[in-house]
Short mmCIF file of C-alpha atoms in Angstrom, two decimals:
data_model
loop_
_atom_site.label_atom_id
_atom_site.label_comp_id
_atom_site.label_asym_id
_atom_site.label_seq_id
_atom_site.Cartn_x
_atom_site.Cartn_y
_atom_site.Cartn_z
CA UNK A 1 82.84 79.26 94.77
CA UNK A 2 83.31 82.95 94.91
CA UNK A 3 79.43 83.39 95.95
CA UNK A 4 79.94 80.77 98.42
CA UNK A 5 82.90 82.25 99.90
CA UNK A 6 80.63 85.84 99.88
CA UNK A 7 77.70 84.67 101.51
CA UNK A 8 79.88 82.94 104.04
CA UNK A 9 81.72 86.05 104.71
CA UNK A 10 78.28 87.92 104.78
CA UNK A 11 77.27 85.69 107.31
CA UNK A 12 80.03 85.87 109.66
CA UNK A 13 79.67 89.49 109.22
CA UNK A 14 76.32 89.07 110.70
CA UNK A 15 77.47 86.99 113.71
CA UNK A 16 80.51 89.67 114.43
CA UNK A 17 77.97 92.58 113.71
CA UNK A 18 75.53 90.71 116.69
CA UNK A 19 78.23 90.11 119.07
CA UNK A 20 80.37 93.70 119.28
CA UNK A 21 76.80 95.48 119.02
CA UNK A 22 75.58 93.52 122.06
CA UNK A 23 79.21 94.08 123.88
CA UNK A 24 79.59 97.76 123.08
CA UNK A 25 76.04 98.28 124.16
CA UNK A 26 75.84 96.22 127.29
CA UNK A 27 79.65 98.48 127.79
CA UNK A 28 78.68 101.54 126.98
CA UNK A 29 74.98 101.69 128.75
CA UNK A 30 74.88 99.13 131.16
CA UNK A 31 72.18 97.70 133.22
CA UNK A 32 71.92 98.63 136.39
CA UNK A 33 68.76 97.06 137.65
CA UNK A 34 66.64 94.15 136.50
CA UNK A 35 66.10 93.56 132.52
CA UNK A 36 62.61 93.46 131.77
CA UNK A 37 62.55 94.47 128.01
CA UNK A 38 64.20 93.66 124.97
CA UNK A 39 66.49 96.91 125.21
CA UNK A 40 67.34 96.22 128.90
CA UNK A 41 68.46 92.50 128.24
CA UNK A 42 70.44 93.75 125.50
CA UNK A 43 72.31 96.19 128.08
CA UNK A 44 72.60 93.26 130.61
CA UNK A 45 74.40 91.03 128.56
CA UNK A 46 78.08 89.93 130.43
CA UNK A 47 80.61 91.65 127.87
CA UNK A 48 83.59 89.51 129.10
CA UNK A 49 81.63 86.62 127.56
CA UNK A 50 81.66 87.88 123.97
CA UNK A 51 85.37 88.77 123.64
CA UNK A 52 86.57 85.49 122.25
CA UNK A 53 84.18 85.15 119.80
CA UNK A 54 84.66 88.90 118.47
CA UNK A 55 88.64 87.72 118.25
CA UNK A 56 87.93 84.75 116.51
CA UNK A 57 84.74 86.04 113.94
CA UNK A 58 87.11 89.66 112.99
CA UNK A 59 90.07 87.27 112.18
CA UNK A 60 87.73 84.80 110.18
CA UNK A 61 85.80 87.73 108.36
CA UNK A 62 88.34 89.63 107.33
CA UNK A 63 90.37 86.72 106.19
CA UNK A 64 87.09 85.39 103.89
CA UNK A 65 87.40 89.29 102.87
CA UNK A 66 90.77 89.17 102.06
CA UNK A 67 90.48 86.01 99.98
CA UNK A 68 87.19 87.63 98.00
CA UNK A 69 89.10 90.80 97.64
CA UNK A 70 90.87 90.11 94.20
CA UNK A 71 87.24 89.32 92.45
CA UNK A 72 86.21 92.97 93.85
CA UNK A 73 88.98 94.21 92.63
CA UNK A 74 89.16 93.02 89.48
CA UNK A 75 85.30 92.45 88.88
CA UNK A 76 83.45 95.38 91.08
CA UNK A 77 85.70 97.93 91.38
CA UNK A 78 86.63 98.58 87.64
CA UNK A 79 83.23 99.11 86.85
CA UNK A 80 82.53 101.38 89.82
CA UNK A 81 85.55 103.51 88.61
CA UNK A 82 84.21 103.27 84.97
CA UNK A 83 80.74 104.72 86.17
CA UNK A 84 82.28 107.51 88.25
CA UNK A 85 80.88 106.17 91.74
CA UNK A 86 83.60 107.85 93.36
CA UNK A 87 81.60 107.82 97.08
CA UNK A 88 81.07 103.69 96.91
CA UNK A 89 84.45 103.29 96.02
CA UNK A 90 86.07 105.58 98.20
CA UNK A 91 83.82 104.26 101.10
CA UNK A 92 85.25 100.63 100.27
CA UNK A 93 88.77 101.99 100.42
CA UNK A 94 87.76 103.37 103.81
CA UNK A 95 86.68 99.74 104.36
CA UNK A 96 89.73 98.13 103.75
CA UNK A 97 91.87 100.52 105.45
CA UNK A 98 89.40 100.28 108.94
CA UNK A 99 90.05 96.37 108.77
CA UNK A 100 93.44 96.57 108.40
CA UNK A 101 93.90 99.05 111.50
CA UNK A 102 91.28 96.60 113.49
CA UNK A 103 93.56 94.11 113.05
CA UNK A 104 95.91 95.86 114.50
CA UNK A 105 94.15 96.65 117.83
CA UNK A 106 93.25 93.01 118.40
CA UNK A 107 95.68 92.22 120.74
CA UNK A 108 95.14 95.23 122.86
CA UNK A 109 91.80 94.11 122.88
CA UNK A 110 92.47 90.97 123.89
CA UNK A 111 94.97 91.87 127.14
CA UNK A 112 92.42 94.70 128.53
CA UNK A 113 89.27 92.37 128.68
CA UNK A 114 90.92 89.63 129.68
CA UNK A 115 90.69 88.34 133.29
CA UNK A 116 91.22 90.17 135.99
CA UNK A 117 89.70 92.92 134.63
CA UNK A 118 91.97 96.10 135.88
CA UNK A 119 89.44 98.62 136.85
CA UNK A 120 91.37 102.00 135.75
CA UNK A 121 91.57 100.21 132.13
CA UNK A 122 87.66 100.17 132.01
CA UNK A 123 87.61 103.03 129.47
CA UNK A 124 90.74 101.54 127.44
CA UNK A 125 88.00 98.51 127.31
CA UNK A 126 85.14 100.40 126.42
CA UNK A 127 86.70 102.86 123.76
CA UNK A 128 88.50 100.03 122.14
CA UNK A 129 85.19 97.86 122.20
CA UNK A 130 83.51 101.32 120.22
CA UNK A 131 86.56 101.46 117.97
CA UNK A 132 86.26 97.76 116.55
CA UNK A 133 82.48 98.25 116.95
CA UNK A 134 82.27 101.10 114.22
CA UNK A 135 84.87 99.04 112.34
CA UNK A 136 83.00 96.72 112.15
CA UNK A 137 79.68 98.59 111.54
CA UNK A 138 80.96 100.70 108.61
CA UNK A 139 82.62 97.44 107.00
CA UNK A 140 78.71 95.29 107.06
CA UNK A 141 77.08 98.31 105.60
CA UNK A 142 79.66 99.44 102.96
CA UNK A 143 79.71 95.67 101.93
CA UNK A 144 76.03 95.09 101.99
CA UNK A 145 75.94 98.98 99.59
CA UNK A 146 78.53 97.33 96.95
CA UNK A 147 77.07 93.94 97.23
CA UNK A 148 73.20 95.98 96.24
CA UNK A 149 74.69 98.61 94.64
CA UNK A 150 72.74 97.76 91.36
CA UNK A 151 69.15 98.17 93.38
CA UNK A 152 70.78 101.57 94.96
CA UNK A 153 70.01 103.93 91.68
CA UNK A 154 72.82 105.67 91.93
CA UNK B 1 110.44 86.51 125.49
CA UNK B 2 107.00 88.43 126.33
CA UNK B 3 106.31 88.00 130.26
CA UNK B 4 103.00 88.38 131.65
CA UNK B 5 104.57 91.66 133.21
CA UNK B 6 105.50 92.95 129.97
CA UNK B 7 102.21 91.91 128.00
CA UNK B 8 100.46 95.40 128.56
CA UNK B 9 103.87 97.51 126.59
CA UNK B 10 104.10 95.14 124.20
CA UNK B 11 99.74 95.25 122.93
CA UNK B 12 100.25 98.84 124.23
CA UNK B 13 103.20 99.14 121.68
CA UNK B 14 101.90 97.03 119.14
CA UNK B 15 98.51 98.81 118.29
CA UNK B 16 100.50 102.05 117.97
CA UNK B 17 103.37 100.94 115.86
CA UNK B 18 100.93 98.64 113.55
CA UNK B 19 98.85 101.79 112.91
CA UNK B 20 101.36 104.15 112.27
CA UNK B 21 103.78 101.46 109.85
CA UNK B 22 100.37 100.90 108.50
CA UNK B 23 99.78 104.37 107.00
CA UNK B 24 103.31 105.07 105.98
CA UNK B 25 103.21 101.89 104.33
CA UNK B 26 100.21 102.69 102.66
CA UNK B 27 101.38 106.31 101.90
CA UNK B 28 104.84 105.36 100.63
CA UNK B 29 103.88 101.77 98.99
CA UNK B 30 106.02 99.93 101.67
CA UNK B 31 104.35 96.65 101.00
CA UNK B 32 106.40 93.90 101.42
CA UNK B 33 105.00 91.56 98.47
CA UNK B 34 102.10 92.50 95.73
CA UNK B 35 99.56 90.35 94.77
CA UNK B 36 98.93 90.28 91.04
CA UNK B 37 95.13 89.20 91.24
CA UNK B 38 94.50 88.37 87.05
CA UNK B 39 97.38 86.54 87.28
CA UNK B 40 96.98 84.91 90.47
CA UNK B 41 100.77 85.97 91.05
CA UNK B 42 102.50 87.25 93.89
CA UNK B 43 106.02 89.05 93.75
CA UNK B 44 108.26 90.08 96.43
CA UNK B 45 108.36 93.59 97.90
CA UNK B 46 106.42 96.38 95.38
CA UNK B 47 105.89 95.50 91.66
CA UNK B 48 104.49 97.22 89.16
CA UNK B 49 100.89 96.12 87.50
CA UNK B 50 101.05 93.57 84.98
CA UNK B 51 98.04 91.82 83.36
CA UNK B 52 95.32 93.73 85.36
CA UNK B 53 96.00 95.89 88.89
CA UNK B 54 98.36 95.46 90.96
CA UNK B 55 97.24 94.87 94.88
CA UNK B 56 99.27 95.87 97.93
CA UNK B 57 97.05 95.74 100.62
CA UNK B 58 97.68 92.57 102.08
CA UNK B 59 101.82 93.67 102.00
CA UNK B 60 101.05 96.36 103.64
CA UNK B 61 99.78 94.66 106.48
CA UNK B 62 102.39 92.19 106.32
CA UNK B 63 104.77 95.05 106.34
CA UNK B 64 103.23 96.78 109.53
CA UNK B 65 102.99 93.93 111.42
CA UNK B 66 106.49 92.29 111.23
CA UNK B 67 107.85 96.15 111.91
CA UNK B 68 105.41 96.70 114.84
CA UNK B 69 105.94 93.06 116.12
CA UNK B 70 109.46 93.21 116.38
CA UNK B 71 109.21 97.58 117.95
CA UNK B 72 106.82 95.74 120.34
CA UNK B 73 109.07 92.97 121.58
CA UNK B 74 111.96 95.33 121.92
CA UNK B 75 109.37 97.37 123.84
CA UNK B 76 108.09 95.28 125.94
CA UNK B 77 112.11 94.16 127.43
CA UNK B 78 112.22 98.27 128.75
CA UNK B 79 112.20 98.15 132.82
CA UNK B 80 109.12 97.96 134.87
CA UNK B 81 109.01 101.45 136.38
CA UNK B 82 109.21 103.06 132.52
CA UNK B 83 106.64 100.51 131.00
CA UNK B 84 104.41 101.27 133.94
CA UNK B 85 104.34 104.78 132.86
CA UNK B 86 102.83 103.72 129.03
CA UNK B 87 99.42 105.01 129.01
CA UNK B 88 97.05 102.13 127.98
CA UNK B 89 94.78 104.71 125.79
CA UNK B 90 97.57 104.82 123.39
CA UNK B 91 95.76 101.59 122.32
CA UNK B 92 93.06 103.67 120.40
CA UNK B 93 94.38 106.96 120.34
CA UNK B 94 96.75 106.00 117.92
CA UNK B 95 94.71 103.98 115.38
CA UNK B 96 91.76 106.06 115.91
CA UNK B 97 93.99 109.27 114.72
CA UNK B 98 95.03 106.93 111.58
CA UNK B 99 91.94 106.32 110.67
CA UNK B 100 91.29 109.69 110.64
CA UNK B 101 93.86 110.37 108.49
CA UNK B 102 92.74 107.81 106.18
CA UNK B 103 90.10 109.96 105.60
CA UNK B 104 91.63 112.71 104.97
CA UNK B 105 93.77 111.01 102.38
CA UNK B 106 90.77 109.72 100.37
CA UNK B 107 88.78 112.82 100.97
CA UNK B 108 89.34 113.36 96.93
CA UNK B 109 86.83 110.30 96.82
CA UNK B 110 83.77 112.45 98.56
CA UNK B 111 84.68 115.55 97.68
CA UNK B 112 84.36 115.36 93.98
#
Protein backbone atom coordinates (compact mmCIF):
# COMPACT_ATOMS: atom_id res chain seq x y z
CA UNK A 1 0.00 0.00 0.00
CA UNK A 2 2.79 2.21 1.09
CA UNK A 3 4.53 1.76 -2.52
CA UNK A 4 1.30 2.47 -4.03
CA UNK A 5 0.69 5.49 -2.14
CA UNK A 6 4.68 6.48 -3.19
CA UNK A 7 4.47 6.00 -6.70
CA UNK A 8 1.21 7.86 -6.70
CA UNK A 9 2.72 10.70 -4.92
CA UNK A 10 5.78 10.42 -7.34
CA UNK A 11 3.53 10.80 -10.02
CA UNK A 12 1.64 13.74 -9.05
CA UNK A 13 4.95 15.16 -8.32
CA UNK A 14 5.59 14.78 -11.94
CA UNK A 15 2.34 16.43 -13.11
CA UNK A 16 2.94 19.54 -10.47
CA UNK A 17 6.73 19.53 -11.51
CA UNK A 18 5.27 19.91 -15.52
CA UNK A 19 2.74 22.44 -14.77
CA UNK A 20 4.68 25.29 -12.40
CA UNK A 21 7.84 24.66 -14.75
CA UNK A 22 5.73 25.49 -17.83
CA UNK A 23 3.94 28.55 -15.78
CA UNK A 24 7.09 30.01 -14.25
CA UNK A 25 8.74 29.75 -17.60
CA UNK A 26 6.07 30.99 -19.92
CA UNK A 27 6.04 34.01 -16.64
CA UNK A 28 9.29 34.62 -16.33
CA UNK A 29 10.47 34.63 -20.25
CA UNK A 30 7.58 35.10 -22.20
CA UNK A 31 6.91 34.89 -25.82
CA UNK A 32 6.71 37.69 -27.58
CA UNK A 33 6.41 36.63 -31.16
CA UNK A 34 5.35 33.43 -32.86
CA UNK A 35 6.46 29.87 -31.23
CA UNK A 36 8.20 27.91 -33.66
CA UNK A 37 10.34 25.55 -31.43
CA UNK A 38 9.97 23.44 -28.60
CA UNK A 39 11.54 26.19 -26.18
CA UNK A 40 9.33 28.98 -27.67
CA UNK A 41 5.98 26.96 -27.19
CA UNK A 42 7.06 26.27 -23.83
CA UNK A 43 7.36 30.23 -23.21
CA UNK A 44 3.94 30.73 -24.99
CA UNK A 45 1.99 28.70 -22.89
CA UNK A 46 -1.20 30.95 -21.17
CA UNK A 47 -0.05 30.86 -17.35
CA UNK A 48 -3.58 31.83 -16.08
CA UNK A 49 -4.55 28.39 -17.43
CA UNK A 50 -2.31 26.31 -15.17
CA UNK A 51 -3.13 27.95 -11.80
CA UNK A 52 -5.89 25.63 -10.76
CA UNK A 53 -4.27 22.68 -11.42
CA UNK A 54 -0.94 23.80 -9.51
CA UNK A 55 -3.63 24.53 -6.42
CA UNK A 56 -5.16 21.39 -6.67
CA UNK A 57 -1.79 18.89 -7.56
CA UNK A 58 0.46 20.95 -4.35
CA UNK A 59 -2.57 20.22 -2.02
CA UNK A 60 -2.88 16.51 -3.34
CA UNK A 61 1.03 15.91 -3.27
CA UNK A 62 1.81 17.09 -0.25
CA UNK A 63 -1.12 15.48 1.40
CA UNK A 64 0.04 11.78 -0.27
CA UNK A 65 3.47 13.15 1.37
CA UNK A 66 2.14 13.76 4.51
CA UNK A 67 0.37 10.41 4.75
CA UNK A 68 3.85 8.49 3.52
CA UNK A 69 5.74 10.60 5.93
CA UNK A 70 5.55 8.29 9.11
CA UNK A 71 7.12 5.16 6.97
CA UNK A 72 10.12 7.74 6.14
CA UNK A 73 10.31 8.51 9.31
CA UNK A 74 10.33 5.56 10.94
CA UNK A 75 11.79 3.33 8.03
CA UNK A 76 14.29 5.83 5.95
CA UNK A 77 15.29 8.25 8.14
CA UNK A 78 16.68 6.09 11.09
CA UNK A 79 18.92 4.47 8.89
CA UNK A 80 20.09 7.66 7.17
CA UNK A 81 20.91 8.99 10.73
CA UNK A 82 22.55 5.59 11.59
CA UNK A 83 24.90 5.93 8.44
CA UNK A 84 25.80 9.56 9.13
CA UNK A 85 24.13 10.99 5.80
CA UNK A 86 23.75 14.14 7.47
CA UNK A 87 23.35 16.20 3.80
CA UNK A 88 20.24 13.71 2.58
CA UNK A 89 18.69 14.11 5.73
CA UNK A 90 19.11 17.59 6.32
CA UNK A 91 18.05 18.26 2.63
CA UNK A 92 14.69 16.26 3.47
CA UNK A 93 14.18 18.43 6.52
CA UNK A 94 14.62 21.36 4.14
CA UNK A 95 11.92 19.47 2.18
CA UNK A 96 9.42 19.32 4.64
CA UNK A 97 9.86 22.69 5.95
CA UNK A 98 9.58 24.29 1.98
CA UNK A 99 6.11 22.36 1.77
CA UNK A 100 4.89 23.48 4.75
CA UNK A 101 5.67 27.31 3.95
CA UNK A 102 4.15 26.55 0.21
CA UNK A 103 1.22 25.78 1.77
CA UNK A 104 1.11 28.70 3.25
CA UNK A 105 1.42 30.98 0.16
CA UNK A 106 -1.38 29.17 -1.65
CA UNK A 107 -3.92 31.47 -1.14
CA UNK A 108 -1.91 34.45 -2.10
CA UNK A 109 -1.34 32.61 -5.05
CA UNK A 110 -4.58 31.99 -5.73
CA UNK A 111 -6.07 35.90 -5.31
CA UNK A 112 -3.06 37.46 -7.53
CA UNK A 113 -3.62 35.16 -10.66
CA UNK A 114 -6.97 35.12 -10.45
CA UNK A 115 -9.16 37.11 -12.90
CA UNK A 116 -8.81 40.33 -13.56
CA UNK A 117 -5.39 40.15 -13.46
CA UNK A 118 -4.20 43.63 -11.64
CA UNK A 119 -1.32 44.72 -13.68
CA UNK A 120 0.98 46.38 -10.79
CA UNK A 121 0.64 42.77 -9.03
CA UNK A 122 2.41 41.16 -12.12
CA UNK A 123 5.66 40.69 -10.16
CA UNK A 124 3.72 39.56 -6.83
CA UNK A 125 2.49 36.84 -9.62
CA UNK A 126 5.64 36.06 -11.04
CA UNK A 127 7.87 35.91 -7.80
CA UNK A 128 5.28 33.88 -6.05
CA UNK A 129 4.96 31.53 -9.22
CA UNK A 130 9.24 31.19 -8.76
CA UNK A 131 8.75 30.70 -5.02
CA UNK A 132 6.32 27.58 -5.28
CA UNK A 133 8.28 26.69 -8.44
CA UNK A 134 11.66 26.02 -6.51
CA UNK A 135 9.43 24.50 -3.82
CA UNK A 136 8.42 22.43 -5.71
CA UNK A 137 11.67 21.68 -7.66
CA UNK A 138 13.83 21.03 -4.56
CA UNK A 139 10.95 18.74 -3.03
CA UNK A 140 10.91 16.17 -6.69
CA UNK A 141 14.62 16.01 -6.55
CA UNK A 142 15.30 15.57 -2.78
CA UNK A 143 12.52 12.84 -2.98
CA UNK A 144 13.66 11.17 -6.11
CA UNK A 145 17.74 11.34 -4.03
CA UNK A 146 16.11 9.45 -0.84
CA UNK A 147 13.88 7.34 -2.90
CA UNK A 148 17.64 6.18 -5.05
CA UNK A 149 19.69 6.90 -2.40
CA UNK A 150 20.97 3.21 -2.35
CA UNK A 151 22.24 3.59 -6.27
CA UNK A 152 23.77 7.19 -5.11
CA UNK A 153 27.19 5.63 -3.43
CA UNK A 154 27.27 7.80 -0.92
CA UNK B 1 -16.88 37.74 6.96
CA UNK B 2 -14.04 38.07 4.12
CA UNK B 3 -15.42 40.58 1.32
CA UNK B 4 -14.09 40.58 -2.04
CA UNK B 5 -12.63 44.08 -0.93
CA UNK B 6 -10.87 42.64 1.87
CA UNK B 7 -9.59 39.34 0.08
CA UNK B 8 -6.10 40.92 -0.91
CA UNK B 9 -5.23 41.82 3.39
CA UNK B 10 -6.47 38.85 4.37
CA UNK B 11 -3.99 36.27 1.58
CA UNK B 12 -1.69 39.33 2.04
CA UNK B 13 -1.91 38.67 5.89
CA UNK B 14 -2.20 35.14 5.78
CA UNK B 15 1.09 34.13 3.89
CA UNK B 16 2.98 36.34 6.36
CA UNK B 17 1.50 35.23 9.60
CA UNK B 18 1.48 31.35 8.41
CA UNK B 19 5.23 31.70 7.75
CA UNK B 20 6.27 33.41 10.64
CA UNK B 21 3.78 31.08 13.35
CA UNK B 22 5.32 28.46 11.22
CA UNK B 23 8.96 28.90 12.30
CA UNK B 24 8.30 29.84 15.86
CA UNK B 25 6.28 26.88 16.02
CA UNK B 26 8.85 24.88 14.68
CA UNK B 27 11.58 26.63 16.81
CA UNK B 28 9.68 26.48 20.10
CA UNK B 29 7.70 23.00 19.46
CA UNK B 30 4.31 24.90 19.33
CA UNK B 31 2.58 22.04 17.65
CA UNK B 32 -0.76 21.70 18.50
CA UNK B 33 -1.05 17.69 18.49
CA UNK B 34 1.95 15.00 17.85
CA UNK B 35 1.65 12.16 15.86
CA UNK B 36 3.14 9.04 17.39
CA UNK B 37 3.89 7.18 13.98
CA UNK B 38 4.91 3.31 15.60
CA UNK B 39 2.03 3.63 17.41
CA UNK B 40 -0.22 5.06 14.99
CA UNK B 41 -1.25 7.50 17.96
CA UNK B 42 -1.94 10.99 18.07
CA UNK B 43 -1.98 13.17 21.37
CA UNK B 44 -3.05 16.61 21.92
CA UNK B 45 -0.70 19.60 21.94
CA UNK B 46 3.34 18.39 22.35
CA UNK B 47 4.12 14.89 23.78
CA UNK B 48 7.02 13.35 24.39
CA UNK B 49 8.29 10.14 22.16
CA UNK B 50 6.97 6.95 23.13
CA UNK B 51 7.43 3.65 21.22
CA UNK B 52 9.55 5.14 18.33
CA UNK B 53 9.83 9.21 17.40
CA UNK B 54 7.70 11.47 18.08
CA UNK B 55 6.38 13.73 14.89
CA UNK B 56 5.26 17.35 15.07
CA UNK B 57 5.23 18.49 11.77
CA UNK B 58 1.83 18.18 10.80
CA UNK B 59 0.91 20.28 14.43
CA UNK B 60 2.92 22.64 13.47
CA UNK B 61 1.12 23.43 10.52
CA UNK B 62 -2.04 23.01 12.20
CA UNK B 63 -0.75 25.43 14.71
CA UNK B 64 0.28 28.18 12.09
CA UNK B 65 -2.61 28.05 10.24
CA UNK B 66 -5.48 28.38 12.83
CA UNK B 67 -3.13 31.42 14.38
CA UNK B 68 -2.58 33.02 10.91
CA UNK B 69 -6.26 32.30 9.86
CA UNK B 70 -7.80 33.92 12.60
CA UNK B 71 -4.62 37.30 12.46
CA UNK B 72 -5.88 37.25 8.83
CA UNK B 73 -9.60 37.61 9.38
CA UNK B 74 -9.06 40.20 12.03
CA UNK B 75 -6.88 41.75 9.31
CA UNK B 76 -8.74 41.77 6.67
CA UNK B 77 -11.98 43.86 8.87
CA UNK B 78 -9.08 47.05 9.11
CA UNK B 79 -10.56 50.08 6.83
CA UNK B 80 -10.03 50.37 3.17
CA UNK B 81 -7.61 53.30 3.00
CA UNK B 82 -5.06 51.28 5.62
CA UNK B 83 -5.49 47.81 3.84
CA UNK B 84 -4.87 49.60 0.58
CA UNK B 85 -1.57 50.58 1.86
CA UNK B 86 -0.46 46.52 2.52
CA UNK B 87 2.15 45.89 0.06
CA UNK B 88 1.18 42.69 -1.91
CA UNK B 89 5.08 41.50 -1.99
CA UNK B 90 4.74 40.79 1.61
CA UNK B 91 3.25 37.60 0.04
CA UNK B 92 6.83 36.19 -0.64
CA UNK B 93 8.98 38.37 1.16
CA UNK B 94 7.95 36.93 4.20
CA UNK B 95 8.06 33.15 3.52
CA UNK B 96 10.92 33.52 1.28
CA UNK B 97 12.98 35.14 4.42
CA UNK B 98 11.65 31.92 6.50
CA UNK B 99 12.84 29.73 4.37
CA UNK B 100 15.92 31.21 4.57
CA UNK B 101 16.06 30.91 7.97
CA UNK B 102 15.24 27.39 7.80
CA UNK B 103 18.40 27.06 6.44
CA UNK B 104 20.20 28.60 8.61
CA UNK B 105 18.72 26.55 11.40
CA UNK B 106 19.69 23.20 9.80
CA UNK B 107 22.94 24.52 8.53
CA UNK B 108 24.51 21.93 11.32
CA UNK B 109 23.14 19.29 8.69
CA UNK B 110 25.70 20.57 5.73
CA UNK B 111 28.15 21.87 7.60
CA UNK B 112 29.39 18.82 9.33
Amino acid sequence: MIVALLILHGLLAVALLGAITHQAISVWVPMRGAAGSFVGRMRAVPAKSYVNAIIVLYALTALLGGIIYPTYRLSVRIVLEQMQLYVPNGAFELKEHFVALGLGVLPAYWYFWREPQAAEHARTRAVLTALLAFIVWWGFLVGHVLNNIRGFDL
Amino acid sequence: MITARSQPTFVVTFAVTYAIFYVVSVEYNLALFTYHPALEEFGFLVEKAKDGPAMYWYGWMATSAIAAFVLAALASWVPDGWAKRVWPGWSWVAPLSVMFVFVYILRRFFLR
